Structures are given as structure tokens and as C-alpha cells.
Coordinates of C-alpha atoms and ligand atoms in Angstrom, one line a residue:
M1 CA 177.9 -173.7 -55.3
S2 CA 176.4 -177.0 -56.2
K3 CA 178.7 -180.1 -56.3
E4 CA 179.7 -181.0 -59.9
F5 CA 179.9 -184.5 -61.3
D6 CA 180.6 -185.9 -64.7
V7 CA 177.8 -188.5 -64.3
I8 CA 174.8 -188.4 -62.0
V9 CA 172.7 -191.6 -61.7
I10 CA 169.2 -191.2 -60.4
G11 CA 168.1 -194.5 -58.9
G12 CA 170.2 -197.2 -57.2
G13 CA 168.6 -200.4 -58.4
P14 CA 170.5 -203.0 -60.5
G15 CA 170.4 -200.6 -63.5
G16 CA 171.5 -197.5 -61.6
Y17 CA 174.1 -198.9 -59.2
I18 CA 175.9 -200.9 -61.9
A19 CA 175.9 -197.9 -64.3
A20 CA 177.5 -195.8 -61.5
I21 CA 180.2 -198.4 -60.8
R22 CA 181.0 -198.9 -64.5
A23 CA 181.2 -195.1 -65.0
A24 CA 183.5 -194.8 -62.0
Q25 CA 185.7 -197.6 -63.4
L26 CA 186.0 -195.6 -66.6
G27 CA 187.4 -192.7 -64.7
F28 CA 184.4 -190.4 -64.3
N29 CA 183.5 -188.5 -61.1
V30 CA 180.1 -190.2 -60.3
A31 CA 177.2 -189.6 -58.0
C32 CA 174.3 -192.0 -57.4
I33 CA 171.0 -190.8 -55.8
D34 CA 168.6 -193.4 -54.4
E35 CA 165.7 -192.8 -52.1
W36 CA 164.9 -196.4 -50.9
K37 CA 164.7 -196.5 -47.1
N38 CA 165.2 -199.6 -44.9
S39 CA 162.9 -200.2 -41.8
K40 CA 165.0 -197.8 -39.8
G41 CA 164.9 -195.0 -42.4
G42 CA 168.5 -195.6 -43.5
P43 CA 169.7 -196.1 -47.1
A44 CA 168.8 -199.4 -48.8
P45 CA 170.3 -199.2 -52.3
G46 CA 169.5 -202.0 -54.8
G47 CA 166.0 -200.9 -55.8
T48 CA 163.1 -203.2 -56.4
C49 CA 165.4 -206.1 -57.1
T50 CA 167.2 -206.1 -53.8
N51 CA 164.5 -204.9 -51.5
V52 CA 161.1 -206.3 -52.8
G53 CA 162.0 -208.3 -55.9
C54 CA 164.6 -210.8 -57.1
I55 CA 166.5 -211.3 -53.9
P56 CA 163.8 -211.6 -51.2
S57 CA 161.6 -213.7 -53.5
K58 CA 164.4 -216.1 -54.1
A59 CA 165.2 -216.2 -50.4
L60 CA 161.6 -217.2 -49.6
L61 CA 161.5 -219.6 -52.6
Q62 CA 164.5 -221.4 -51.1
S63 CA 163.1 -221.5 -47.6
S64 CA 159.7 -222.8 -48.7
E65 CA 161.4 -225.4 -50.9
H66 CA 163.3 -226.7 -48.0
Y67 CA 160.1 -226.9 -46.0
E68 CA 158.3 -228.8 -48.8
H69 CA 161.2 -231.2 -49.2
A70 CA 161.4 -231.9 -45.5
G71 CA 157.6 -232.5 -45.4
K72 CA 157.0 -234.4 -48.6
H73 CA 160.3 -235.6 -50.2
F74 CA 162.8 -236.5 -47.5
A75 CA 161.0 -239.8 -46.9
E76 CA 161.8 -241.0 -50.4
H77 CA 165.5 -240.8 -49.4
G78 CA 164.9 -242.7 -46.2
I79 CA 165.0 -239.7 -44.1
E80 CA 162.3 -239.5 -41.4
V81 CA 161.2 -236.1 -40.2
K82 CA 159.1 -236.0 -37.1
G83 CA 157.5 -232.9 -35.6
L84 CA 158.3 -230.7 -38.6
G85 CA 157.5 -227.1 -37.7
L86 CA 157.3 -223.8 -39.4
D87 CA 158.4 -220.4 -38.0
V88 CA 157.3 -217.8 -40.6
G89 CA 158.7 -215.0 -38.5
K90 CA 162.2 -216.5 -38.6
M91 CA 161.9 -217.2 -42.4
L92 CA 161.0 -213.6 -43.0
A93 CA 163.8 -212.4 -40.7
R94 CA 166.3 -214.6 -42.7
K95 CA 165.0 -213.0 -45.9
D96 CA 165.4 -209.5 -44.5
A97 CA 169.0 -210.4 -43.4
V98 CA 169.8 -211.5 -47.0
V99 CA 168.3 -208.2 -48.3
K100 CA 170.5 -206.2 -45.8
Q101 CA 173.6 -208.1 -46.9
N102 CA 172.9 -207.0 -50.4
N103 CA 172.1 -203.3 -49.4
D104 CA 175.4 -203.2 -47.4
G105 CA 177.3 -204.8 -50.3
I106 CA 176.2 -202.0 -52.7
L107 CA 177.2 -199.3 -50.2
F108 CA 180.6 -201.0 -49.9
L109 CA 180.9 -201.1 -53.7
F110 CA 180.1 -197.4 -53.9
K111 CA 182.9 -196.6 -51.4
K112 CA 185.4 -199.0 -53.2
N113 CA 184.7 -197.4 -56.5
K114 CA 184.6 -193.8 -55.2
V115 CA 180.9 -193.3 -56.2
T116 CA 179.4 -190.5 -54.1
F117 CA 176.1 -191.7 -52.7
F118 CA 173.1 -189.4 -51.8
H119 CA 170.2 -190.8 -49.9
G120 CA 167.1 -189.0 -51.1
R121 CA 164.9 -188.3 -54.1
G122 CA 166.6 -186.8 -57.1
S123 CA 164.6 -184.4 -59.4
F124 CA 165.5 -182.3 -62.4
V125 CA 165.7 -178.5 -61.7
K126 CA 167.0 -177.1 -65.0
A127 CA 169.5 -177.4 -67.7
V128 CA 172.6 -175.2 -67.3
D129 CA 175.4 -174.7 -69.8
G130 CA 175.4 -178.2 -71.2
A131 CA 174.7 -179.8 -67.8
Y132 CA 171.7 -180.5 -65.6
E133 CA 171.0 -179.3 -62.1
I134 CA 169.5 -182.0 -59.9
K135 CA 167.9 -181.4 -56.5
V136 CA 168.4 -184.1 -53.8
A137 CA 165.6 -184.1 -51.2
G138 CA 165.6 -186.5 -48.2
A139 CA 168.3 -187.4 -45.7
T140 CA 170.7 -185.3 -47.7
E141 CA 169.4 -182.0 -49.1
E142 CA 171.5 -180.4 -51.8
T143 CA 171.7 -179.5 -55.4
V144 CA 174.2 -181.2 -57.6
T145 CA 175.1 -180.7 -61.3
G146 CA 176.0 -183.3 -63.8
K147 CA 177.1 -183.3 -67.5
H148 CA 175.5 -186.7 -68.0
I149 CA 172.4 -187.9 -66.2
I150 CA 171.4 -191.6 -66.2
V151 CA 167.8 -192.1 -65.1
A152 CA 167.2 -195.5 -63.6
T153 CA 164.1 -195.0 -61.5
G154 CA 162.6 -198.4 -62.1
S155 CA 159.0 -199.5 -61.9
N156 CA 156.0 -200.0 -59.5
A157 CA 153.4 -202.7 -59.3
R158 CA 150.3 -202.1 -61.4
A159 CA 147.1 -202.0 -59.3
L160 CA 143.7 -203.2 -60.6
P161 CA 141.3 -200.3 -61.1
G162 CA 139.1 -199.8 -58.0
A163 CA 141.4 -202.0 -55.9
P164 CA 144.4 -200.0 -54.6
F165 CA 147.1 -201.8 -52.7
D166 CA 146.6 -201.5 -48.9
E167 CA 149.4 -204.1 -48.3
E168 CA 147.2 -205.7 -45.7
N169 CA 144.5 -207.4 -47.7
I170 CA 145.3 -206.4 -51.3
L171 CA 149.0 -206.9 -51.7
S172 CA 151.6 -205.9 -54.3
N173 CA 155.0 -207.7 -54.5
D174 CA 156.0 -205.7 -51.4
G175 CA 153.2 -207.0 -49.1
A176 CA 153.4 -210.5 -50.8
L177 CA 156.9 -210.8 -49.4
R178 CA 156.0 -210.1 -45.8
I179 CA 152.8 -211.9 -45.0
G180 CA 153.2 -212.6 -41.3
G181 CA 151.6 -216.0 -41.2
V182 CA 150.5 -218.6 -43.7
P183 CA 147.0 -217.5 -45.0
K184 CA 144.5 -220.4 -45.2
K185 CA 143.3 -219.2 -48.6
L186 CA 145.4 -217.0 -50.9
G187 CA 144.3 -215.5 -54.2
L188 CA 146.5 -214.1 -56.9
I189 CA 145.4 -212.1 -59.9
G190 CA 147.8 -212.8 -62.9
S191 CA 149.6 -216.0 -63.5
G192 CA 152.8 -214.3 -64.8
V193 CA 156.2 -214.5 -63.2
I194 CA 155.3 -213.0 -59.8
G195 CA 152.0 -214.9 -59.6
L196 CA 153.8 -218.2 -60.1
E197 CA 156.8 -217.5 -57.9
M198 CA 154.8 -216.0 -55.0
G199 CA 152.0 -218.5 -55.4
S200 CA 154.6 -221.3 -55.1
V201 CA 156.1 -219.9 -51.9
W202 CA 152.8 -219.7 -50.1
R203 CA 151.4 -222.9 -51.5
R204 CA 154.5 -224.8 -50.3
L205 CA 154.0 -223.3 -46.8
G206 CA 150.5 -224.6 -46.7
A207 CA 148.1 -222.0 -48.2
E208 CA 145.4 -223.0 -50.6
V209 CA 146.3 -220.9 -53.6
T210 CA 144.1 -219.9 -56.5
V211 CA 145.5 -217.8 -59.4
L212 CA 143.1 -216.0 -61.7
E213 CA 144.5 -215.2 -65.1
G214 CA 142.9 -213.0 -67.7
L215 CA 144.4 -214.6 -70.8
P216 CA 143.1 -218.0 -72.1
T217 CA 146.7 -219.3 -72.6
F218 CA 149.1 -220.2 -69.8
L219 CA 152.5 -218.3 -70.0
G220 CA 151.9 -217.0 -73.5
A221 CA 155.5 -215.7 -73.9
V222 CA 156.9 -219.2 -73.1
D223 CA 157.4 -221.9 -75.7
E224 CA 154.1 -223.7 -75.8
Q225 CA 155.5 -227.2 -75.2
I226 CA 157.4 -226.0 -72.2
A227 CA 154.5 -224.0 -70.8
K228 CA 152.3 -227.1 -71.1
E229 CA 154.8 -229.3 -69.2
A230 CA 155.1 -226.6 -66.5
K231 CA 151.3 -226.3 -66.1
K232 CA 151.1 -230.1 -65.7
A233 CA 153.6 -229.9 -62.8
F234 CA 151.8 -226.9 -61.2
D235 CA 148.4 -228.7 -61.4
K236 CA 149.9 -231.8 -59.8
Q237 CA 151.3 -229.6 -56.9
G238 CA 147.8 -228.2 -56.3
L239 CA 148.5 -224.7 -57.5
K240 CA 145.0 -223.9 -58.9
I241 CA 145.3 -221.7 -62.0
E242 CA 142.1 -220.5 -63.7
L243 CA 142.6 -219.2 -67.2
G244 CA 140.5 -216.8 -69.3
V245 CA 138.8 -215.1 -66.4
K246 CA 137.5 -211.5 -66.2
V247 CA 138.0 -210.0 -62.8
G248 CA 135.1 -207.8 -61.6
E249 CA 134.6 -206.1 -58.2
I250 CA 137.0 -206.7 -55.4
K251 CA 135.7 -206.1 -51.9
T252 CA 137.7 -206.2 -48.7
G253 CA 136.2 -206.8 -45.2
K254 CA 137.1 -208.2 -41.8
K255 CA 137.1 -211.7 -43.2
G256 CA 139.5 -210.9 -46.1
V257 CA 139.0 -210.3 -49.7
S258 CA 136.1 -211.2 -52.1
V259 CA 136.8 -211.3 -55.8
A260 CA 133.9 -211.4 -58.2
Y261 CA 134.9 -212.8 -61.6
T262 CA 133.6 -214.4 -64.7
N263 CA 135.2 -217.7 -65.6
A264 CA 136.2 -218.9 -69.1
K265 CA 132.7 -220.3 -69.6
G266 CA 131.2 -216.9 -68.9
E267 CA 129.8 -218.0 -65.5
A268 CA 129.7 -215.5 -62.6
Q269 CA 132.0 -216.7 -59.7
T270 CA 133.3 -215.4 -56.4
L271 CA 136.7 -216.2 -54.9
D272 CA 136.9 -215.6 -51.1
V273 CA 140.4 -215.4 -49.8
D274 CA 142.3 -214.2 -46.7
K275 CA 144.8 -212.2 -48.8
L276 CA 144.9 -211.2 -52.4
I277 CA 148.2 -210.6 -54.3
V278 CA 147.7 -208.6 -57.5
S279 CA 150.5 -209.3 -60.0
I280 CA 149.3 -208.0 -63.3
G281 CA 152.5 -206.4 -64.5
R282 CA 154.5 -203.2 -63.5
V283 CA 154.5 -199.6 -64.6
P284 CA 157.5 -197.4 -65.2
N285 CA 158.2 -195.0 -62.3
T286 CA 159.0 -191.3 -62.8
T287 CA 157.2 -190.1 -59.7
G288 CA 159.0 -187.0 -58.3
L289 CA 161.6 -186.9 -61.1
S290 CA 160.2 -183.6 -62.4
A291 CA 160.8 -184.8 -66.0
E292 CA 158.6 -181.8 -67.1
A293 CA 161.1 -179.3 -65.7
V294 CA 163.6 -180.1 -68.4
G295 CA 161.1 -181.4 -71.1
L296 CA 162.1 -185.1 -70.8
S297 CA 159.8 -187.1 -73.1
L298 CA 157.6 -189.9 -71.7
D299 CA 155.4 -192.2 -73.7
E300 CA 151.7 -193.0 -73.1
R301 CA 152.7 -195.8 -70.6
G302 CA 154.8 -193.3 -68.6
A303 CA 158.0 -194.9 -69.8
I304 CA 160.9 -192.6 -70.6
V305 CA 161.3 -192.5 -74.4
V306 CA 164.8 -193.8 -75.5
D307 CA 166.4 -194.9 -78.7
G308 CA 168.3 -198.2 -79.1
D309 CA 171.3 -196.7 -77.2
C310 CA 169.2 -195.5 -74.2
K311 CA 169.5 -191.9 -75.3
T312 CA 166.5 -189.7 -74.4
N313 CA 165.2 -186.7 -76.3
L314 CA 167.6 -184.5 -74.2
P315 CA 171.4 -184.3 -74.9
G316 CA 173.4 -185.9 -72.1
V317 CA 170.3 -187.5 -70.5
W318 CA 170.1 -191.3 -70.7
A319 CA 167.5 -193.8 -69.2
I320 CA 167.8 -197.5 -68.5
G321 CA 166.1 -200.5 -66.9
D322 CA 162.4 -200.8 -66.0
V323 CA 161.7 -197.1 -66.7
V324 CA 162.3 -197.7 -70.4
R325 CA 161.0 -200.1 -73.1
G326 CA 162.0 -203.8 -73.1
P327 CA 161.8 -206.6 -70.6
M328 CA 161.6 -205.7 -66.9
L329 CA 164.5 -207.8 -65.8
A330 CA 167.4 -206.9 -63.4
H331 CA 170.1 -208.3 -65.8
K332 CA 168.6 -206.3 -68.7
A333 CA 168.8 -203.1 -66.6
E334 CA 172.4 -204.0 -65.6
E335 CA 173.5 -204.6 -69.2
E336 CA 172.0 -201.2 -70.2
G337 CA 173.7 -199.5 -67.3
V338 CA 177.1 -200.8 -68.4
A339 CA 176.5 -200.0 -72.1
V340 CA 175.5 -196.4 -71.3
A341 CA 178.5 -195.8 -69.1
E342 CA 180.7 -197.1 -71.9
R343 CA 178.9 -194.9 -74.5
I344 CA 179.4 -191.8 -72.3
A345 CA 183.1 -192.8 -72.4
G346 CA 183.0 -192.9 -76.2
Q347 CA 183.1 -196.6 -76.3
H348 CA 180.7 -198.9 -78.1
G349 CA 178.5 -200.3 -75.4
H350 CA 176.2 -203.0 -76.7
V351 CA 173.1 -204.9 -75.4
N352 CA 172.0 -208.0 -77.4
F353 CA 168.2 -208.2 -76.7
N354 CA 168.1 -211.5 -78.6
T355 CA 170.1 -213.3 -76.0
I356 CA 168.6 -212.0 -72.7
P357 CA 167.7 -215.1 -70.7
W358 CA 164.4 -215.4 -68.8
V359 CA 164.1 -217.6 -65.7
I360 CA 161.0 -218.3 -63.6
Y361 CA 162.2 -219.7 -60.3
T362 CA 159.3 -222.1 -59.6
H363 CA 159.7 -225.8 -59.1
P364 CA 160.3 -227.0 -61.8
E365 CA 162.2 -224.0 -62.9
I366 CA 161.5 -222.5 -66.4
A367 CA 164.2 -220.8 -68.4
W368 CA 164.6 -219.8 -72.0
V369 CA 166.6 -217.7 -74.4
G370 CA 165.8 -216.7 -78.0
Q371 CA 162.8 -217.5 -80.0
T372 CA 159.9 -219.9 -79.2
E373 CA 158.6 -222.5 -81.6
Q374 CA 155.3 -220.5 -82.0
Q375 CA 157.4 -217.4 -82.9
L376 CA 159.4 -219.3 -85.6
K377 CA 156.2 -220.7 -87.0
A378 CA 154.6 -217.3 -87.2
E379 CA 157.7 -215.9 -88.9
G380 CA 157.6 -218.8 -91.4
R381 CA 161.2 -219.7 -90.6
A382 CA 162.3 -223.2 -91.4
Y383 CA 163.7 -224.8 -88.2
K384 CA 164.5 -228.2 -86.6
A385 CA 163.6 -229.0 -83.0
G386 CA 165.2 -231.4 -80.6
T387 CA 164.1 -232.3 -77.0
F388 CA 165.5 -234.4 -74.2
P389 CA 163.6 -235.3 -71.1
F390 CA 165.1 -235.1 -67.6
L391 CA 163.5 -238.5 -67.0
A392 CA 166.4 -240.0 -69.1
N393 CA 169.1 -238.0 -67.3
G394 CA 171.1 -240.0 -64.6
R395 CA 171.8 -237.0 -62.4
A396 CA 168.1 -235.9 -62.4
R397 CA 167.2 -239.5 -61.4
A398 CA 169.7 -239.4 -58.5
L399 CA 168.3 -236.0 -57.5
G400 CA 164.8 -237.5 -57.6
D401 CA 163.8 -234.6 -59.8
T402 CA 163.0 -235.8 -63.3
T403 CA 160.2 -233.4 -64.4
G404 CA 160.7 -231.5 -67.6
M405 CA 163.0 -231.3 -70.6
V406 CA 165.5 -229.3 -72.6
K407 CA 164.4 -228.2 -76.1
F408 CA 166.6 -226.8 -78.9
L409 CA 165.4 -224.9 -81.9
A410 CA 167.9 -224.5 -84.7
D411 CA 167.8 -223.1 -88.2
A412 CA 166.9 -225.9 -90.7
A413 CA 169.6 -224.9 -93.2
T414 CA 172.5 -223.5 -91.1
D415 CA 171.8 -225.3 -87.8
E416 CA 172.4 -222.0 -85.9
I417 CA 170.7 -222.1 -82.5
L418 CA 167.6 -219.9 -82.6
G419 CA 166.1 -220.7 -79.1
V420 CA 166.7 -222.9 -76.1
H421 CA 163.8 -223.7 -73.8
M422 CA 164.0 -225.6 -70.5
V423 CA 161.7 -226.7 -67.7
G424 CA 163.1 -228.8 -65.0
P425 CA 165.6 -228.9 -62.1
Q426 CA 168.2 -226.1 -61.8
V427 CA 167.6 -224.9 -65.4
S428 CA 168.2 -221.3 -64.1
E429 CA 171.9 -222.3 -64.1
L430 CA 171.7 -224.5 -67.3
I431 CA 170.4 -221.7 -69.4
S432 CA 173.8 -219.8 -69.3
E433 CA 175.3 -222.4 -71.6
A434 CA 172.6 -221.7 -74.2
V435 CA 173.1 -217.9 -73.8
V436 CA 176.9 -218.3 -74.4
A437 CA 176.2 -220.5 -77.4
M438 CA 173.8 -218.1 -79.0
E439 CA 176.1 -215.1 -78.3
F440 CA 178.8 -217.0 -80.2
K441 CA 176.3 -217.9 -82.9
A442 CA 176.9 -221.6 -82.3
S443 CA 175.1 -224.4 -84.1
S444 CA 173.3 -227.2 -82.3
E445 CA 176.1 -229.5 -83.5
D446 CA 178.6 -227.3 -81.6
I447 CA 176.9 -228.1 -78.3
A448 CA 176.4 -231.7 -79.3
R449 CA 180.1 -232.1 -79.9
I450 CA 181.2 -230.5 -76.6
C451 CA 182.1 -232.8 -73.7
H452 CA 179.7 -232.4 -70.7
A453 CA 180.5 -233.8 -67.2
H454 CA 178.8 -237.0 -66.2
P455 CA 176.6 -237.3 -64.3
S456 CA 175.2 -233.8 -64.7
L457 CA 172.0 -232.1 -65.6
S458 CA 174.0 -230.3 -68.4
E459 CA 174.1 -233.6 -70.2
A460 CA 170.4 -233.0 -71.0
T461 CA 171.5 -229.9 -72.8
K462 CA 174.0 -231.8 -74.9
E463 CA 171.4 -234.6 -75.6
A464 CA 168.7 -232.0 -76.7
A465 CA 171.3 -230.6 -79.1
L466 CA 171.9 -234.1 -80.4
A467 CA 168.2 -234.6 -80.7
V468 CA 168.1 -231.8 -83.3
D469 CA 169.9 -234.2 -85.6
K470 CA 167.8 -237.2 -84.2
R471 CA 170.8 -238.9 -82.6
T472 CA 170.3 -238.8 -78.9
L473 CA 172.4 -241.4 -77.1
N474 CA 170.4 -241.9 -73.9
F475 CA 166.8 -241.7 -75.1
Ligands
FAD501 P1 164.6 -200.6 -59.7 O1 165.2 -201.9 -59.2 O2 163.1 -200.5 -59.5 O3 165.3 -199.5 -58.9 C1 165.0 -198.1 -59.0 C2 165.5 -197.4 -57.8 O4 165.3 -196.0 -58.0 C3 164.7 -197.7 -56.5 O5 165.6 -197.9 -55.5 C4 163.9 -196.4 -56.3 O6 163.7 -196.1 -54.9 C5 164.8 -195.4 -56.9 N1 164.2 -194.1 -57.3 C6 163.1 -194.0 -58.1 N2 162.8 -192.7 -58.3 C7 163.8 -192.0 -57.7 C8 164.2 -190.6 -57.6 N3 163.4 -189.7 -58.2 N4 165.2 -190.3 -56.8 C9 166.0 -191.2 -56.2 N5 165.7 -192.5 -56.3 C10 164.7 -192.9 -57.0 N6 164.2 -209.6 -62.4 C11 165.1 -210.6 -62.7 O7 165.9 -210.4 -63.6 N7 165.1 -211.7 -62.0 C12 164.3 -212.0 -61.0 O8 164.3 -213.1 -60.3 C13 163.3 -211.0 -60.6 N8 162.4 -211.2 -59.6 C14 161.5 -210.2 -59.3 C15 160.6 -210.5 -58.3 C16 159.7 -209.5 -58.0 C17 158.7 -209.8 -56.8 C18 159.7 -208.3 -58.7 C19 158.7 -207.2 -58.3 C20 160.6 -208.0 -59.7 C21 161.5 -209.0 -60.0 N9 162.4 -208.8 -61.1 C22 163.3 -209.8 -61.4 C23 162.4 -207.6 -61.8 C24 163.6 -206.6 -61.3 O9 163.4 -206.4 -59.9 C25 163.6 -205.3 -62.1 O10 163.6 -205.6 -63.5 C26 164.8 -204.5 -61.7 O11 164.8 -204.2 -60.3 C27 164.8 -203.2 -62.5 O12 165.9 -202.5 -62.1 P2 166.0 -200.9 -62.2 O13 167.3 -200.5 -61.8 O14 165.5 -200.5 -63.6 O15 164.9 -200.3 -61.2
NAI502 P1 153.8 -210.4 -65.8 O1 153.7 -209.5 -67.0 O2 154.8 -211.5 -65.7 O3 152.4 -211.2 -65.6 C1 151.2 -210.5 -65.5 C2 150.0 -211.5 -65.8 O4 148.8 -210.9 -65.4 C3 149.9 -211.8 -67.3 O5 149.8 -213.2 -67.4 C4 148.6 -211.1 -67.7 O6 147.9 -211.7 -68.7 C5 147.9 -211.1 -66.4 N1 146.9 -210.0 -66.3 C6 147.0 -208.7 -66.6 N2 145.9 -208.0 -66.3 C7 145.0 -208.9 -65.7 C8 143.7 -208.8 -65.2 N3 143.1 -207.6 -65.2 N4 143.1 -209.9 -64.8 C9 143.8 -211.1 -64.8 N5 145.0 -211.3 -65.3 C10 145.7 -210.2 -65.7 O7 153.8 -209.5 -64.5 P2 154.1 -209.7 -63.0 O8 154.0 -211.2 -62.7 O9 153.4 -208.7 -62.3 O10 155.7 -209.4 -62.9 C11 156.1 -208.1 -63.4 C12 157.4 -208.2 -64.0 O11 158.5 -208.4 -63.0 C13 157.6 -209.4 -64.9 O12 157.1 -209.2 -66.2 C14 159.1 -209.6 -64.9 O13 159.6 -208.7 -65.9 C15 159.5 -209.1 -63.6 N6 159.8 -210.3 -62.7 C16 160.7 -211.2 -63.1 C17 161.0 -212.3 -62.4 C18 162.0 -213.2 -62.8 O14 162.8 -212.9 -63.7 N7 162.1 -214.5 -62.3 C19 160.2 -212.6 -61.2 C20 159.2 -211.7 -60.9 C21 159.0 -210.6 -61.6

């Protein structure tokens, strides 16, 4: 007899493990199946985010930022550093330890919430009496049955045609996070989120970094004014970004990787690098899920087709996170996981796609929520804009980190906040205030009238809100 569960979650990334915990909190008997293995073959729940995404990239961003500060910026504070050294092995080991803490944390949370964990690959076998039979293959081999199935199988890096990832010369995010020593020359294809974050890590550690981007505009999804400011900062740091290129043949050899491309002027070029990171987006992952065994619908991109509530074409089967439509972000996957668990319990789980924040963890950081100025213009919406530069913020001056600004966009008639865009120090944290404000449908005046601690970077948020009404106090 196969074990029976109310809810079976396939995939233990941020979408899956959070869905499992929320379902267990709601009183369901829950199983979560995840196949990720650590270096010893043991379970490593947390998915892309924990193992080769959000967490390890932020660990390396932090380490490389310390290194750059020690080498280039401590002197401004009167701190002399002599004999500064770099131990990439130790840096990677620290990153791996941070990852393991997170893997172990999730296993602990499963125990605490009485979620049964299976380490292996889950695949659909058949539908039986209003439930589904799922085969688990791997460290644990068994068949389990669930009334509700939540598919949270995530995504994989997209390769360039004719240039598969070998993780030695041509690297996905996985290889990019474990380069054993600083390459002299590093190439990246795609100046999106991974391109900028991983390019920043290795540039700070001493690599000469060139990023080749297909589109003629830099960070097209970001508010233009913010993207421009960020590009200026990256140029100054020496991160070389070539826009509007067309990548051609990629050859690997003993000396590294050679990328043939046409630049924006149409001239044939070659980029020779020691390592190449390809970061041109990700594709939904349904490998080994046997979706066809039960007739689960996929779209032409391979994503599982869902409605606004994450319901698939099959009764009782739900899908969330990177494997479905929408932004590929850990917190979006988590929100969908919670909402689906609550819907299964008959509650009204809700995800507000208009208030999902984005953060790019470069230096300066870039963060935003809501609509950009170019989107509002395209819509023909009447809006007011207010900006405030960190240059005029006392805390930013004390930090020695005055690049960037906060920008508010508010409806011209009602003053409702439509978008908040930031580039500058610690804006990954500042953006939450804007998210809360937008969730509560606040006006820019609401933020402008709230007392913000002094001296703090958050005063730039208040001042940008004041700027909407052209009444900044410190600029
Ligand atoms: P995943 O995290 O991909 O998890 C899916 C899990 O399912 C995996 O463990 C996989 O092994 C398992 N699985 C797949 N198929 C099966 C099967 N058949 N049986 C059992 N298990 C299976 N997002 C942010 O919000 N902030 C960031 O800072 C950020 N940084 C990133 C940095 C990098 C380098 C990358 C690559 C991504 C980053 N992301 C970030 C994106 C984020 O990692 C994803 O959006 C998020 O992990 C998606 O969560 P998920 O649960 O849908 O899928
Ligand atoms: P991306 O979609 O952010 O960027 C891909 C870039 O590659 C785009 O600028 C695109 O125009 C370019 N591109 C595509 N094909 C190309 C080609 N053939 N030649 C040259 N350029 C090409 O994707 P990325 O960076 O791979 O990251 C994947 C996803 O992971 C992100 O979209 C995001 O959802 C998530 N992520 C989130 C992070 C965060 O929240 N801080 C950090 C890293 C990843």
C-alpha cells in the first residue's frame, strides 16, 4: 500500500518548501519530495535559491565587497591595509557553509512542522480515485498518493545554442559560483540580473570582466533614469558592458573560450576569455516529472500552464514558482506556495503581482516596485515624479556611499504611489517601505508625512516622496 497524504509537494525550493510548511500549519498531512543532492549525496533542500542562486550569490557578493572595501575604500576612512590577500578557496568554503546552514534549516523546519521529506525524484504515475500516485526514485524508493499535488520543480539555466554548459569553461550560475581561482579575463553573455551580480563578484576579486548584451538598452525592465545611473556607476567600476551585440560561434580550447560576435556597429569582433558565464535567462524545469502520464498541460516554453490561482488543467494539481508564468523570483514562488496551501484549505490565498519587489544586489544596489516611468508614459497615465539623490543624505555621506537616488511615481490626480525606484546603498532594505505603502494604497504624501529616523538612508525615501510635491527639505 502506498503512503497517503493530503498534500504532496514535488520540489523543495522556496516555492515548494514554504508551500509544504504552510499546508502543514493548516492541518494537512504533507509530504515534500526534493531531489537536490549535496556534495556527499545527501539531501540539500532549498532548490536553486539555496544551492546555486540567491543565497550563495549573496554570500560571494558580501565577501567580494569586503575585499574591494579593504583594498580601495578603507584608506578614505584612515584605515591602512598592508599585505591584503585573497583566499578564494576559503571564500568558497564560507559560501558552502552558508548554503549548508540553510539546507539544514529547511530539514529542521520540516521536522518541526511534521512534513514528511523524501529525498529523490518525484514523478506522476497515474490518477486514482480523485488522487494521484507519485513515484519517488532516489535515496528513497516508494510510491505515495496525494489528494492535492503542488508542483514546484523550478527552472534551469538557458544555454546558448551550440554552446552547452560544461561548467569548466562555459558556466551556468552553478559553475559561476564555484570558480576555483580568479580568472584573468571573464566573459559574460547577458547583462541581466545574474550577469551583473556575478560580473560584480569576479570584477571585485580582480578579473577583467566583459559583459555582452543582446539588447540595445541596458536593463530594459528597470526605470530608465535608474538604469542610466546604475550604468554610470558600473562603467566607473570598470565593468565593461557592450550593448546591442549578436553572439556568434563560441569555441573552447586549452586557453579558454573564444566568443565571436558582432558589435552594435555591425563590426565582427572576438572576445577571448578564460571563463565564460552564460546568463541569458532560465527555462522552466519539468524534467523527469512525467507530466504526460497524467496529461498535465505545458506551454510552448515548457512552463506548466496555470490560471491566476496556480490551478493547472488537472483537478487537485497546482503549480507554483519558476515552473509557471511570472517573474522568476524566490519571494514570488514563496507567496504562491502560501496562497495555494490556503486555497487547498478553502481560504482565499492571494498574491499581488503589482507589489512584488525586485532587487539587484550589485553596488550600488538597484531595487524597485510597481510601474516604471516608461510604462506609465506608454499607458498614457498622468503621473507626477519626485527624486532625491543620496548625495544630499547625511547617513549616505557618513557611509561614504552617495551614489544613486530614490524616485517616486504617483498618480497626478489622486497621488497614489504607482512605482518606487531606487539605486544606491542598501536599497534592498529600503524598498520594503515602498512595498508596504503600495500594498496599503498609500499616497506619496502619506510617506512624506511619516517621521523617519535621522540620520538614516530611509530619509531619502521620505524626501523623494516630498519631491513629488516639489517640497524637498534637504535638496
Ligand atoms: P527552485 O528553487 O528551482 O527549486 C526547485 C526544486 O525542485 C529543486 O530543488 C529541484 O532539485 C527540485 N526538483 C525538480 N524536479 C523535481 C522532481 N521531479 N522531483 C523532485 N524534486 C525535483 N531570486 C530572488 O528572489 N532573489 C535573488 O537574490 C535571487 N538570486 C538568484 C541568483 C542566481 C544565480 C539564480 C540562478 C537565481 C536567483 N534567484 C533569485 C531566482 C530564484 O532562485 C528562483 O526564482 C527560485 O529558486 C524559484 O523557486 P522554485 O521553488 O520555483 O524553484
Ligand atoms: P535575465 O532575464 O535577468 O537577463 C538575461 C539577459 O540576457 C537579458 O538582458 C537578455 O536581453 C540577455 N540575452 C538573452 N539572450 C541573449 C543572447 N543570445 N545574447 C546576448 N544577450 C542575451 O536572466 P538571468 O540573468 O539569466 O537571470 C535569470 C533569472 O534569475 C532572472 O530573470 C531573475 O528572475 C532570477 N534572478 C534574480 C536575482 C535577484 O532577484 N537578485 C539574481 C539572479 C537571478
